[in-house]
């Protein structure tokens, strides 16, 4: 069964919920954008970078989100575009670009990174969720 137009919109809304939650420190809301066994992987950062690595399951995702907010203090701004969503039935794939900024004015407003997300999504009883979310940060 192909995806319905409403599926595309629900997936776009999931992405917006994900971005706002991680940017403003809404830890549980961010964790809830993933399936129970969902994972987030950030590639392309130095091995010891606090925001890199693989995080699987609700507890690991929660710890990652706490660390992200403690570092960025609500100043992160994630922007995604060129969403390519393909799916069938209860599973979908999404690829999209990332720009990440630090909020502020003048010298405090900084462009941070670009990258590419590759996502596997699953339809659940409570809507679409990320089963696997991987971001590859572009090299400097």
PDB file of C-alpha atoms in Angstrom:
ATOM      1  CA  UNK A   1       0.000   0.000   0.000  1.00  0.00           C
ATOM      2  CA  UNK A   2       1.623   3.311  -1.057  1.00  0.00           C
ATOM      3  CA  UNK A   3       1.879   6.210   1.367  1.00  0.00           C
ATOM      4  CA  UNK A   4      -1.090   8.557   1.512  1.00  0.00           C
ATOM      5  CA  UNK A   5      -0.696  12.347   1.327  1.00  0.00           C
ATOM      6  CA  UNK A   6      -1.486  12.461   5.057  1.00  0.00           C
ATOM      7  CA  UNK A   7       1.516  10.183   5.734  1.00  0.00           C
ATOM      8  CA  UNK A   8       3.879  12.690   4.109  1.00  0.00           C
ATOM      9  CA  UNK A   9       2.464  15.496   6.220  1.00  0.00           C
ATOM     10  CA  UNK A  10       2.645  13.436   9.431  1.00  0.00           C
ATOM     11  CA  UNK A  11       6.308  12.657   8.698  1.00  0.00           C
ATOM     12  CA  UNK A  12       7.040  16.362   8.068  1.00  0.00           C
ATOM     13  CA  UNK A  13       5.348  17.194  11.376  1.00  0.00           C
ATOM     14  CA  UNK A  14       7.412  14.513  13.141  1.00  0.00           C
ATOM     15  CA  UNK A  15      10.565  16.163  11.795  1.00  0.00           C
ATOM     16  CA  UNK A  16       9.416  19.574  13.071  1.00  0.00           C
ATOM     17  CA  UNK A  17       8.623  18.082  16.504  1.00  0.00           C
ATOM     18  CA  UNK A  18      12.062  16.475  16.587  1.00  0.00           C
ATOM     19  CA  UNK A  19      13.833  19.760  15.729  1.00  0.00           C
ATOM     20  CA  UNK A  20      11.909  21.963  18.157  1.00  0.00           C
ATOM     21  CA  UNK A  21      12.237  19.414  20.972  1.00  0.00           C
ATOM     22  CA  UNK A  22      16.023  18.966  20.657  1.00  0.00           C
ATOM     23  CA  UNK A  23      16.595  22.712  20.196  1.00  0.00           C
ATOM     24  CA  UNK A  24      14.569  23.766  23.249  1.00  0.00           C
ATOM     25  CA  UNK A  25      15.443  20.909  25.590  1.00  0.00           C
ATOM     26  CA  UNK A  26      12.088  19.121  25.597  1.00  0.00           C
ATOM     27  CA  UNK A  27      13.827  15.850  26.339  1.00  0.00           C
ATOM     28  CA  UNK A  28      10.820  13.509  26.628  1.00  0.00           C
ATOM     29  CA  UNK A  29       9.147  14.984  23.564  1.00  0.00           C
ATOM     30  CA  UNK A  30      12.360  14.405  21.575  1.00  0.00           C
ATOM     31  CA  UNK A  31      12.706  10.831  22.847  1.00  0.00           C
ATOM     32  CA  UNK A  32       9.058  10.241  21.911  1.00  0.00           C
ATOM     33  CA  UNK A  33       9.847  10.947  18.237  1.00  0.00           C
ATOM     34  CA  UNK A  34      11.594   7.526  18.206  1.00  0.00           C
ATOM     35  CA  UNK A  35      10.257   3.991  18.429  1.00  0.00           C
ATOM     36  CA  UNK A  36      10.925   2.151  21.728  1.00  0.00           C
ATOM     37  CA  UNK A  37      14.070   0.558  20.277  1.00  0.00           C
ATOM     38  CA  UNK A  38      14.902   3.526  18.032  1.00  0.00           C
ATOM     39  CA  UNK A  39      18.419   4.776  17.434  1.00  0.00           C
ATOM     40  CA  UNK A  40      20.207   7.998  16.603  1.00  0.00           C
ATOM     41  CA  UNK A  41      23.696   8.026  15.083  1.00  0.00           C
ATOM     42  CA  UNK A  42      25.853  11.065  14.411  1.00  0.00           C
ATOM     43  CA  UNK A  43      28.762  10.418  12.047  1.00  0.00           C
ATOM     44  CA  UNK A  44      31.547  12.725  10.934  1.00  0.00           C
ATOM     45  CA  UNK A  45      32.503  14.277  14.262  1.00  0.00           C
ATOM     46  CA  UNK A  46      35.787  13.510  16.045  1.00  0.00           C
ATOM     47  CA  UNK A  47      35.686  10.211  17.931  1.00  0.00           C
ATOM     48  CA  UNK A  48      35.583  11.883  21.354  1.00  0.00           C
ATOM     49  CA  UNK A  49      32.988  14.543  20.404  1.00  0.00           C
ATOM     50  CA  UNK A  50      30.189  14.666  23.009  1.00  0.00           C
ATOM     51  CA  UNK A  51      27.431  14.863  20.370  1.00  0.00           C
ATOM     52  CA  UNK A  52      28.699  12.077  18.107  1.00  0.00           C
ATOM     53  CA  UNK A  53      28.267   8.338  18.240  1.00  0.00           C
ATOM     54  CA  UNK A  54      25.448   5.812  18.292  1.00  0.00           C
ATOM     55  CA  UNK A  55      22.590   5.958  20.810  1.00  0.00           C
ATOM     56  CA  UNK A  56      19.999   3.178  20.902  1.00  0.00           C
ATOM     57  CA  UNK A  57      16.882   2.786  23.048  1.00  0.00           C
ATOM     58  CA  UNK A  58      14.946   5.329  25.098  1.00  0.00           C
ATOM     59  CA  UNK A  59      17.478   5.603  27.942  1.00  0.00           C
ATOM     60  CA  UNK A  60      20.442   6.231  25.640  1.00  0.00           C
ATOM     61  CA  UNK A  61      18.420   8.714  23.568  1.00  0.00           C
ATOM     62  CA  UNK A  62      17.355  10.543  26.728  1.00  0.00           C
ATOM     63  CA  UNK A  63      20.988  10.873  27.873  1.00  0.00           C
ATOM     64  CA  UNK A  64      22.024  12.164  24.444  1.00  0.00           C
ATOM     65  CA  UNK A  65      19.253  14.802  24.455  1.00  0.00           C
ATOM     66  CA  UNK A  66      20.232  15.948  27.955  1.00  0.00           C
ATOM     67  CA  UNK A  67      23.862  16.283  26.873  1.00  0.00           C
ATOM     68  CA  UNK A  68      22.848  18.163  23.701  1.00  0.00           C
ATOM     69  CA  UNK A  69      20.813  20.686  25.688  1.00  0.00           C
ATOM     70  CA  UNK A  70      23.489  21.113  28.367  1.00  0.00           C
ATOM     71  CA  UNK A  71      25.974  22.052  25.634  1.00  0.00           C
ATOM     72  CA  UNK A  72      23.714  24.233  23.477  1.00  0.00           C
ATOM     73  CA  UNK A  73      21.534  25.756  26.225  1.00  0.00           C
ATOM     74  CA  UNK A  74      18.555  26.262  23.921  1.00  0.00           C
ATOM     75  CA  UNK A  75      20.554  28.152  21.279  1.00  0.00           C
ATOM     76  CA  UNK A  76      20.634  25.371  18.650  1.00  0.00           C
ATOM     77  CA  UNK A  77      18.512  25.809  15.534  1.00  0.00           C
ATOM     78  CA  UNK A  78      18.122  22.797  13.241  1.00  0.00           C
ATOM     79  CA  UNK A  79      16.927  23.412   9.667  1.00  0.00           C
ATOM     80  CA  UNK A  80      16.013  20.621   7.259  1.00  0.00           C
ATOM     81  CA  UNK A  81      14.964  20.794   3.638  1.00  0.00           C
ATOM     82  CA  UNK A  82      14.789  18.799   0.405  1.00  0.00           C
ATOM     83  CA  UNK A  83      12.863  16.061   2.171  1.00  0.00           C
ATOM     84  CA  UNK A  84      12.755  12.942   0.037  1.00  0.00           C
ATOM     85  CA  UNK A  85      10.173  10.591   1.575  1.00  0.00           C
ATOM     86  CA  UNK A  86       9.507   7.154   0.121  1.00  0.00           C
ATOM     87  CA  UNK A  87       7.555   4.349   1.642  1.00  0.00           C
ATOM     88  CA  UNK A  88       5.011   1.647   1.504  1.00  0.00           C
ATOM     89  CA  UNK A  89       2.522   0.614   4.151  1.00  0.00           C
ATOM     90  CA  UNK A  90       3.915   1.062   7.639  1.00  0.00           C
ATOM     91  CA  UNK A  91       7.544   1.793   6.746  1.00  0.00           C
ATOM     92  CA  UNK A  92       9.203   4.780   5.125  1.00  0.00           C
ATOM     93  CA  UNK A  93      12.629   6.193   4.343  1.00  0.00           C
ATOM     94  CA  UNK A  94      13.494   9.869   4.417  1.00  0.00           C
ATOM     95  CA  UNK A  95      16.624  11.689   3.299  1.00  0.00           C
ATOM     96  CA  UNK A  96      17.076  15.412   3.916  1.00  0.00           C
ATOM     97  CA  UNK A  97      19.700  18.103   4.310  1.00  0.00           C
ATOM     98  CA  UNK A  98      20.720  19.649   7.638  1.00  0.00           C
ATOM     99  CA  UNK A  99      21.919  23.140   8.490  1.00  0.00           C
ATOM    100  CA  UNK A 100      22.556  23.823  12.175  1.00  0.00           C
ATOM    101  CA  UNK A 101      22.963  27.297  13.612  1.00  0.00           C
ATOM    102  CA  UNK A 102      23.517  28.920  16.995  1.00  0.00           C
ATOM    103  CA  UNK A 103      20.834  31.505  17.695  1.00  0.00           C
ATOM    104  CA  UNK A 104      21.673  35.087  18.513  1.00  0.00           C
ATOM    105  CA  UNK A 105      22.555  38.423  17.016  1.00  0.00           C
ATOM    106  CA  UNK A 106      25.787  39.653  15.509  1.00  0.00           C
ATOM    107  CA  UNK A 107      28.776  37.550  16.506  1.00  0.00           C
ATOM    108  CA  UNK A 108      26.654  35.216  18.644  1.00  0.00           C
ATOM    109  CA  UNK A 109      24.682  33.978  15.620  1.00  0.00           C
ATOM    110  CA  UNK A 110      26.874  31.277  14.141  1.00  0.00           C
ATOM    111  CA  UNK A 111      26.465  28.838  11.280  1.00  0.00           C
ATOM    112  CA  UNK A 112      27.643  25.518  12.758  1.00  0.00           C
ATOM    113  CA  UNK A 113      27.385  22.518  10.424  1.00  0.00           C
ATOM    114  CA  UNK A 114      25.796  21.027   7.342  1.00  0.00           C
ATOM    115  CA  UNK A 115      24.970  17.401   6.890  1.00  0.00           C
ATOM    116  CA  UNK A 116      22.660  14.754   5.544  1.00  0.00           C
ATOM    117  CA  UNK A 117      20.044  12.756   7.456  1.00  0.00           C
ATOM    118  CA  UNK A 118      19.128   9.222   6.423  1.00  0.00           C
ATOM    119  CA  UNK A 119      16.075   7.949   8.270  1.00  0.00           C
ATOM    120  CA  UNK A 120      14.030   4.806   8.638  1.00  0.00           C
ATOM    121  CA  UNK A 121      10.538   5.478   9.911  1.00  0.00           C
ATOM    122  CA  UNK A 122       7.861   3.193  11.293  1.00  0.00           C
ATOM    123  CA  UNK A 123       4.122   3.764  11.616  1.00  0.00           C
ATOM    124  CA  UNK A 124       3.077   3.061  15.218  1.00  0.00           C
ATOM    125  CA  UNK A 125      -0.205   3.206  17.116  1.00  0.00           C
ATOM    126  CA  UNK A 126       0.696   6.792  18.057  1.00  0.00           C
ATOM    127  CA  UNK A 127       1.803   7.873  14.566  1.00  0.00           C
ATOM    128  CA  UNK A 128       5.032   7.894  12.591  1.00  0.00           C
ATOM    129  CA  UNK A 129       8.289   7.527  14.570  1.00  0.00           C
ATOM    130  CA  UNK A 130      11.981   7.340  13.762  1.00  0.00           C
ATOM    131  CA  UNK A 131      13.201   3.748  13.961  1.00  0.00           C
ATOM    132  CA  UNK A 132      16.705   4.783  12.874  1.00  0.00           C
ATOM    133  CA  UNK A 133      17.987   8.308  12.401  1.00  0.00           C
ATOM    134  CA  UNK A 134      21.500   8.822  11.087  1.00  0.00           C
ATOM    135  CA  UNK A 135      23.132  12.144  10.371  1.00  0.00           C
ATOM    136  CA  UNK A 136      26.410  12.437   8.497  1.00  0.00           C
ATOM    137  CA  UNK A 137      28.085  15.753   9.250  1.00  0.00           C
ATOM    138  CA  UNK A 138      29.865  17.179   6.216  1.00  0.00           C
ATOM    139  CA  UNK A 139      33.669  17.474   6.472  1.00  0.00           C
ATOM    140  CA  UNK A 140      35.122  20.881   7.288  1.00  0.00           C
TER     141      UNK A 140
END
